[in-house]
Structures are given as C-alpha cells and as structure tokens.
C-alpha cells in the first residue's frame, strides 16, 4: 500500500521512527512533513496528507502530533476522511474493521515507539469487515458530511 504520513514538531521524532518500520512491512511511505522539530501548526501538515488519501493518491494515512488530538481533528475536517486516534493495537484493529478508518492518528507524548509500531501494524494489516451494520453507519457519516 501507499501510506501518507505527516506530523507536527511534537510528532516529528515518532514519525521518523516509524517510517522505516512501515517500509519494512512492505509499504511505500510518502512524507508530507514536517521535517524538523521546529514549531509548526499541525493543520498545515494534516490537510495535505488527508487530501492525498481522499484523492486516492495514497491508500491510507498516518498523522502524529503531541497528543494526536489536534492533528486528528484537522484531518477529519477534510471531506471523506475517517481519522481515528488510537492508543493501542485493539483500537486500531477495530477502527479498521468497524469504521473503515482511512487515517490513523497517534500522540507521540502519549505512546512510545514500540506501542506505535504495534498500532501501525494493526492499522495497516486489518481489512474492513464489510458488515452491513458497519456499512450503514459509514453511510450515515457520509450523509453528515453532505448535510449543511
């Protein structure tokens, strides 16, 4: 798969740590920044990453900030994104199975590298269940995006 990744300054080190891990799983990674620990605003990195996923240029996306909260909120503002903030592999597996999440958010100040690798692995290796009740819920989310 083609994986988009982005982070702000708070998530930069974790982003750099997990990129080679994602590649070791056989995926291609495209880095949307940031490229240092200099202070930046997470929406400036979440949005291009999310747009690449929604456009189909990338298959899935991963975004990282200090807590994962701000960057997940920003990513979810892009129509078509279902970005889930996960703090353990079970959450990552279930958001793929039940929500068909196309983006993962993590908090670098909340989890360490080993746990992040487990979360990423679960997110990338789990397929959507295609269950009717889950499809119905995703369709309702899509309707919410269309409503003004």
XYZ file of N, CA, C and O in Angstrom:
592
model
N 0.834 -1.185 0.000
C 0.000 0.000 0.000
C 0.875 1.245 0.000
O 2.018 1.217 0.463
N 0.276 2.338 -0.449
C 0.927 3.641 -0.403
C 0.416 4.364 0.834
O -0.792 4.603 0.961
N 1.333 4.708 1.728
C 0.978 5.301 3.010
C 1.472 6.739 3.073
O 2.663 7.005 2.893
N 0.558 7.660 3.343
C 0.902 9.063 3.578
C 1.172 9.236 5.063
O 0.482 8.641 5.895
N 2.167 10.038 5.391
C 2.477 10.282 6.798
C 2.795 11.754 6.983
O 3.369 12.391 6.104
N 2.372 12.286 8.124
C 2.646 13.687 8.442
C 2.661 13.859 9.957
O 2.057 13.068 10.684
N 3.345 14.905 10.383
C 3.422 15.209 11.810
C 3.714 16.687 11.992
O 4.205 17.352 11.081
N 3.419 17.163 13.186
C 3.908 18.479 13.562
C 5.214 18.272 14.330
O 5.741 17.147 14.384
N 5.729 19.333 14.922
C 7.007 19.247 15.646
C 6.947 18.253 16.807
O 7.913 17.566 17.088
N 5.776 18.153 17.462
C 5.632 17.227 18.584
C 5.649 15.766 18.163
O 5.985 14.887 18.953
N 5.296 15.496 16.917
C 5.271 14.121 16.426
C 6.420 13.775 15.501
O 6.524 12.635 15.024
N 7.300 14.743 15.256
C 8.373 14.556 14.275
C 9.237 13.322 14.579
O 9.468 12.488 13.697
N 9.726 13.192 15.815
C 10.626 12.069 16.135
C 9.931 10.723 15.953
O 10.525 9.789 15.413
N 8.691 10.615 16.383
C 7.967 9.348 16.230
C 7.709 9.059 14.751
O 7.831 7.918 14.308
N 7.391 10.083 13.984
C 7.202 9.900 12.539
C 8.467 9.323 11.921
O 8.414 8.344 11.155
N 9.598 9.901 12.254
C 10.866 9.435 11.711
C 11.184 8.011 12.163
O 11.794 7.236 11.417
N 10.746 7.656 13.350
C 10.983 6.307 13.879
C 10.128 5.259 13.189
O 10.585 4.145 12.939
N 8.886 5.601 12.872
C 8.003 4.564 12.311
C 8.051 4.470 10.788
O 7.608 3.467 10.238
N 8.576 5.472 10.105
C 8.657 5.387 8.636
C 9.403 4.135 8.169
O 8.873 3.394 7.335
N 10.607 3.857 8.683
C 11.285 2.636 8.219
C 10.545 1.357 8.613
O 10.596 0.358 7.892
N 9.830 1.405 9.726
C 9.043 0.244 10.128
C 7.936 -0.029 9.110
O 7.722 -1.174 8.699
N 7.238 1.015 8.686
C 6.170 0.862 7.687
C 6.751 0.278 6.398
O 6.166 -0.624 5.797
N 7.898 0.777 6.006
C 8.556 0.252 4.798
C 8.959 -1.205 4.981
O 8.863 -1.996 4.036
N 9.371 -1.570 6.189
C 9.757 -2.969 6.449
C 8.568 -3.914 6.325
O 8.753 -5.115 6.100
N 7.361 -3.372 6.459
C 6.148 -4.177 6.291
C 5.756 -4.300 4.815
O 4.747 -4.920 4.487
N 6.532 -3.666 3.935
C 6.305 -3.788 2.506
C 5.514 -2.649 1.881
O 5.093 -2.761 0.728
N 5.327 -1.563 2.614
C 4.560 -0.430 2.113
C 5.486 0.683 1.642
O 6.636 0.778 2.064
N 4.959 1.549 0.797
C 5.661 2.745 0.347
C 5.170 3.918 1.192
O 3.963 4.058 1.411
N 6.090 4.753 1.646
C 5.741 5.889 2.500
C 6.037 7.192 1.769
O 7.128 7.367 1.231
N 5.061 8.095 1.793
C 5.266 9.457 1.313
C 5.121 10.389 2.507
O 4.087 10.385 3.186
N 6.159 11.159 2.770
C 6.230 12.035 3.939
C 5.761 13.434 3.562
O 6.364 14.098 2.734
N 4.703 13.892 4.213
C 4.151 15.223 3.997
C 4.659 16.236 5.010
O 4.111 17.328 5.112
N 5.708 15.884 5.757
C 6.316 16.809 6.709
C 5.703 16.680 8.093
O 4.860 15.849 8.314
N 6.170 17.436 8.972
C 7.238 18.399 8.986
C 8.572 17.659 8.979
O 8.611 16.442 9.194
N 9.621 18.404 8.761
C 10.931 17.785 8.579
C 11.934 18.179 9.655
O 13.138 17.995 9.476
N 11.437 18.701 10.768
C 12.305 19.053 11.897
C 11.444 19.225 13.143
O 10.215 19.111 13.080
N 12.083 19.538 14.241
C 11.365 19.792 15.488
C 11.044 21.273 15.685
O 10.570 21.660 16.753
N 11.258 22.077 14.653
C 10.889 23.484 14.735
C 9.370 23.597 14.833
O 8.635 22.882 14.145
N 8.894 24.502 15.664
C 7.462 24.658 15.905
C 6.699 24.977 14.624
O 7.080 25.876 13.861
N 5.630 24.210 14.384
C 4.752 24.384 13.225
C 3.305 24.178 13.674
O 3.044 23.752 14.789
N 2.376 24.437 12.776
C 0.954 24.251 13.050
C 0.459 22.967 12.387
O 0.560 22.815 11.162
N -0.083 22.051 13.184
C -0.457 20.730 12.672
C -1.456 20.745 11.521
O -1.381 19.876 10.652
N -2.400 21.708 11.418
C -3.301 21.665 10.262
C -2.567 21.793 8.926
O -3.027 21.248 7.911
N -1.422 22.478 8.942
C -0.662 22.674 7.706
C -0.083 21.368 7.169
O 0.268 21.280 5.990
N 0.005 20.350 8.003
C 0.552 19.051 7.599
C -0.533 17.984 7.515
O -0.481 17.107 6.653
N -1.527 18.080 8.387
C -2.633 17.114 8.355
C -3.432 17.227 7.066
O -3.792 16.207 6.461
N -3.706 18.447 6.623
C -4.575 18.651 5.460
C -3.997 18.074 4.171
O -4.690 17.314 3.483
N -2.750 18.366 3.800
C -2.231 17.765 2.564
C -2.157 16.240 2.631
O -2.423 15.548 1.643
N -1.820 15.720 3.794
C -1.773 14.269 3.983
C -3.165 13.674 3.780
O -3.345 12.697 3.050
N -4.167 14.286 4.399
C -5.541 13.803 4.296
C -6.068 13.918 2.863
O -6.746 13.016 2.369
N -5.752 15.019 2.202
C -6.205 15.192 0.819
C -5.619 14.131 -0.105
O -6.287 13.666 -1.033
N -4.389 13.731 0.166
C -3.755 12.682 -0.650
C -4.473 11.346 -0.470
O -4.601 10.569 -1.414
N -4.970 11.082 0.737
C -5.709 9.844 0.992
C -7.071 9.901 0.304
O -7.456 8.968 -0.399
N -7.787 10.981 0.484
C -9.133 11.105 -0.090
C -9.084 11.077 -1.621
O -9.964 10.499 -2.260
N -8.052 11.656 -2.203
C -7.943 11.696 -3.670
C -7.630 10.332 -4.269
O -7.784 10.126 -5.468
N -7.136 9.399 -3.424
C -6.747 8.083 -3.911
C -5.277 7.994 -4.273
O -4.778 6.928 -4.622
N -4.579 9.126 -4.194
C -3.135 9.122 -4.435
C -2.431 8.203 -3.430
O -1.490 7.497 -3.774
N -2.919 8.213 -2.196
C -2.400 7.356 -1.129
C -3.525 6.446 -0.651
O -4.702 6.829 -0.690
N -3.179 5.247 -0.202
C -4.188 4.290 0.257
C -4.676 4.584 1.671
O -5.864 4.465 1.962
N -3.748 4.932 2.545
C -4.078 5.266 3.934
C -3.114 6.338 4.416
O -2.075 6.562 3.809
N -3.469 6.957 5.540
C -2.624 7.998 6.091
C -2.402 7.828 7.578
O -3.238 7.238 8.279
N -1.279 8.353 8.024
C -0.934 8.346 9.446
C -0.478 9.753 9.808
O 0.383 10.322 9.133
N -1.072 10.318 10.868
C -0.706 11.650 11.330
C -0.364 11.598 12.818
O -0.966 10.832 13.569
N 0.620 12.417 13.205
C 1.125 12.372 14.567
C 1.368 13.787 15.086
O 1.970 14.607 14.392
N 0.895 14.062 16.284
C 1.257 15.284 16.996
C 1.534 14.886 18.448
O 1.685 13.699 18.735
N 1.598 15.834 19.341
C 1.913 15.516 20.731
C 0.921 14.569 21.368
O 1.285 13.562 21.967
N -0.371 14.886 21.241
C -1.412 14.030 21.816
C -2.152 13.214 20.766
O -2.836 12.257 21.108
N -2.077 13.638 19.511
C -2.849 13.020 18.442
C -4.213 13.648 18.276
O -4.890 13.422 17.269
N -4.618 14.463 19.232
C -5.963 15.042 19.202
C -6.081 16.129 18.141
O -6.936 16.064 17.258
N -5.238 17.134 18.223
C -5.340 18.258 17.290
C -5.194 17.840 15.845
O -5.975 18.255 14.981
N -4.205 16.996 15.576
C -3.958 16.593 14.191
C -5.079 15.695 13.657
O -5.403 15.746 12.478
N -5.715 14.921 14.536
C -6.851 14.106 14.085
C -8.064 14.982 13.801
O -8.789 14.745 12.828
N -8.272 16.007 14.604
C -9.376 16.937 14.352
C -9.165 17.613 13.000
O -10.087 17.701 12.183
N -7.945 18.086 12.759
C -7.645 18.755 11.482
C -7.845 17.812 10.309
O -8.469 18.187 9.302
N -7.353 16.592 10.405
C -7.502 15.627 9.307
C -8.970 15.343 9.031
O -9.389 15.245 7.874
N -9.764 15.230 10.086
C -11.186 14.917 9.924
C -12.001 16.055 9.320
O -13.159 15.846 8.950
N -11.424 17.228 9.182
C -12.119 18.337 8.521
C -12.121 18.170 7.000
O -12.884 18.832 6.304
N -11.273 17.272 6.486
C -11.223 17.014 5.051
C -12.311 15.994 4.719
O -12.323 14.881 5.254
N -13.209 16.387 3.834
C -14.346 15.532 3.463
C -13.854 14.183 2.947
O -12.989 14.125 2.075
N -14.395 13.119 3.527
C -14.031 11.769 3.121
C -13.031 11.098 4.036
O -12.779 9.906 3.918
N -12.475 11.852 4.967
C -11.508 11.285 5.906
C -12.236 10.707 7.111
O -13.177 11.309 7.637
N -11.797 9.543 7.517
C -12.222 8.935 8.780
C -10.934 8.623 9.542
O -10.370 7.542 9.410
N -10.480 9.617 10.291
C -9.220 9.516 11.020
C -9.507 9.143 12.465
O -10.253 9.840 13.150
N -8.904 8.060 12.919
C -9.121 7.573 14.274
C -7.859 7.738 15.114
O -6.781 7.317 14.700
N -8.016 8.351 16.269
C -6.927 8.460 17.236
C -6.884 7.159 18.026
O -7.845 6.798 18.702
N -5.778 6.440 17.910
C -5.648 5.137 18.573
C -4.478 5.143 19.534
O -3.407 5.655 19.225
N -4.697 4.526 20.690
C -3.650 4.423 21.697
C -3.229 2.980 21.968
O -2.383 2.742 22.823
N -3.837 2.045 21.261
C -3.400 0.652 21.369
C -3.806 -0.106 20.107
O -4.649 0.363 19.342
N -3.202 -1.278 19.878
C -3.496 -2.041 18.658
C -4.943 -2.507 18.534
O -5.452 -2.632 17.414
N -5.617 -2.742 19.640
C -7.011 -3.176 19.572
C -7.873 -2.069 18.962
O -8.709 -2.324 18.092
N -7.653 -0.833 19.386
C -8.394 0.292 18.808
C -8.120 0.393 17.315
O -9.041 0.633 16.528
N -6.874 0.220 16.926
C -6.501 0.316 15.513
C -7.186 -0.784 14.700
O -7.696 -0.537 13.605
N -7.202 -1.985 15.221
C -7.853 -3.097 14.526
C -9.358 -2.850 14.405
O -9.945 -2.998 13.331
N -9.977 -2.436 15.492
C -11.426 -2.250 15.480
C -11.864 -1.068 14.620
O -12.918 -1.129 13.977
N -11.061 -0.009 14.569
C -11.455 1.118 13.723
C -11.350 0.767 12.247
O -12.096 1.285 11.434
N -10.465 -0.140 11.911
C -10.404 -0.625 10.524
C -11.584 -1.561 10.247
O -12.268 -1.424 9.247
N -11.828 -2.517 11.159
C -12.899 -3.488 10.949
C -14.280 -2.836 10.931
O -15.118 -3.189 10.112
N -14.534 -1.912 11.841
C -15.871 -1.361 12.031
C -16.110 -0.027 11.327
O -17.234 0.249 10.908
N -15.084 0.826 11.249
C -15.254 2.188 10.729
C -14.596 2.403 9.376
O -14.714 3.482 8.811
N -13.864 1.411 8.898
C -13.092 1.552 7.657
C -12.278 2.841 7.697
O -12.210 3.596 6.723
N -11.661 3.114 8.849
C -10.846 4.317 9.005
C -9.757 4.321 7.942
O -9.084 3.318 7.731
N -9.608 5.461 7.278
C -8.576 5.568 6.247
C -7.353 6.335 6.736
O -6.354 6.422 6.038
N -7.448 6.861 7.959
C -6.301 7.525 8.567
C -6.205 7.169 10.038
O -7.213 6.976 10.712
N -4.974 7.114 10.500
C -4.648 6.817 11.883
C -3.964 8.033 12.481
O -3.081 8.612 11.853
N -4.348 8.414 13.684
C -3.655 9.468 14.424
C -3.060 8.868 15.689
O -3.661 7.984 16.316
N -1.876 9.344 16.044
C -1.221 8.908 17.274
C -0.619 10.113 17.981
O -0.272 11.112 17.342
N -0.464 9.987 19.284
C 0.136 11.032 20.100
C 1.519 10.629 20.569
O 1.659 9.695 21.361
N 2.527 11.330 20.100
C 3.908 10.985 20.431
C 4.222 11.174 21.914
O 5.120 10.508 22.445
N 3.497 12.066 22.591
C 3.722 12.274 24.030
C 2.920 11.289 24.873
O 3.052 11.261 26.087
N 2.099 10.491 24.208
C 1.216 9.545 24.895
C 1.732 8.116 24.780
O 1.639 7.340 25.737
N 2.259 7.757 23.622
C 2.733 6.392 23.393
C 4.198 6.416 22.983
O 4.694 7.420 22.480
N 4.869 5.321 23.171
C 6.256 5.181 22.749
C 6.362 4.453 21.419
O 5.359 4.037 20.833
N 7.588 4.291 20.972
C 7.849 3.694 19.669
C 7.370 2.263 19.522
O 6.812 1.892 18.481
N 7.579 1.460 20.523
C 7.174 0.050 20.438
C 5.659 -0.073 20.314
O 5.145 -0.819 19.470
N 4.945 0.667 21.133
C 3.487 0.645 21.065
C 3.013 1.218 19.726
O 2.093 0.680 19.102
N 3.655 2.277 19.261
C 3.297 2.869 17.962
C 3.439 1.844 16.845
O 2.580 1.767 15.960
N 4.490 1.055 16.869
C 4.669 0.036 15.830
C 3.533 -0.987 15.870
O 3.029 -1.408 14.825
N 3.123 -1.387 17.052
C 2.004 -2.322 17.172
C 0.700 -1.736 16.650
O -0.087 -2.426 15.995
N 0.478 -0.467 16.927
C -0.724 0.222 16.452
C -0.706 0.315 14.926
O -1.691 0.013 14.247
N 0.435 0.735 14.387
C 0.579 0.872 12.931
C 0.378 -0.472 12.240
O -0.329 -0.571 11.236
N 0.980 -1.505 12.779
C 0.850 -2.845 12.187
C -0.620 -3.269 12.143
O -1.111 -3.736 11.113
N -1.320 -3.094 13.257
C -2.737 -3.467 13.304
C -3.551 -2.643 12.311
O -4.409 -3.176 11.599
N -3.271 -1.348 12.224
C -3.995 -0.466 11.312
C -3.770 -0.862 9.860
O -4.701 -0.880 9.055
N -2.543 -1.181 9.519
C -2.225 -1.489 8.122
C -2.607 -2.907 7.709
O -2.862 -3.160 6.536
N -2.660 -3.820 8.647
C -2.917 -5.214 8.297
C -4.364 -5.656 8.484
O -4.701 -6.792 8.178
N -5.220 -4.760 8.956
C -6.619 -5.122 9.188
C -7.488 -4.587 8.059
O -7.391 -3.424 7.687
N -8.337 -5.446 7.541
C -9.281 -5.060 6.498
C -10.610 -4.659 7.123
O -10.950 -5.074 8.236
N -11.374 -3.892 6.394
C -12.737 -3.543 6.784
C -13.593 -4.797 6.713
O -13.468 -5.601 5.796
N -14.491 -4.956 7.676
C -15.321 -6.164 7.751
C -16.371 -6.243 6.644
O -16.837 -7.332 6.336
N -16.768 -5.106 6.086
C -17.848 -5.040 5.099
C -19.189 -5.505 5.651
O -20.098 -5.819 4.892
N -19.300 -5.544 6.970
C -20.571 -5.918 7.588
C -21.640 -4.886 7.314
O -21.371 -3.687 7.269
N -22.868 -5.351 7.129
C -23.965 -4.452 6.786
C -24.137 -3.351 7.816
O -24.289 -2.179 7.462
N -24.130 -3.684 9.102
C -24.348 -2.654 10.125
C -23.236 -1.615 10.099
O -23.477 -0.437 10.312
N -22.015 -2.050 9.788
C -20.896 -1.102 9.717
C -21.002 -0.235 8.470
O -20.730 0.974 8.514
N -21.402 -0.829 7.355
C -21.614 -0.054 6.130
C -22.711 0.988 6.330
O -22.577 2.136 5.888
N -23.789 0.577 6.996
C -24.889 1.511 7.259
C -24.392 2.710 8.069
O -24.762 3.858 7.793
N -23.558 2.463 9.047
C -23.037 3.549 9.892
C -22.097 4.457 9.109
O -22.146 5.685 9.266
N -21.260 3.884 8.285
C -20.356 4.696 7.462
C -21.164 5.546 6.487
O -20.847 6.725 6.264
N -22.216 4.976 5.928
C -23.081 5.748 5.029
C -23.737 6.920 5.766
O -23.891 8.004 5.198
N -24.096 6.722 7.025
C -24.669 7.815 7.814
C -23.625 8.907 8.065
O -23.953 10.102 8.051
N -22.381 8.520 8.284
C -21.303 9.504 8.439
C -21.146 10.314 7.156
O -21.011 11.545 7.195
N -21.187 9.621 6.024
C -21.088 10.315 4.735
C -22.227 11.295 4.552
O -22.025 12.403 4.052
N -23.416 10.919 4.977
C -24.576 11.821 4.894
C -24.356 13.044 5.773
O -24.754 14.158 5.409
N -23.762 12.876 6.937
C -23.463 14.014 7.801
C -22.520 14.997 7.113
O -22.669 16.211 7.252
N -21.562 14.469 6.352
C -20.638 15.334 5.614
C -21.368 16.146 4.542
O -20.995 17.286 4.275
N -22.370 15.560 3.946
C -23.123 16.223 2.875
C -24.086 17.272 3.416
O -24.441 18.216 2.717
N -24.556 17.074 4.643
C -25.532 17.998 5.241
C -24.868 19.327 5.581
O -23.725 19.362 6.022
N -25.576 20.359 5.382
C -25.039 21.693 5.703
C -25.940 22.373 6.690
O -27.089 22.282 6.723
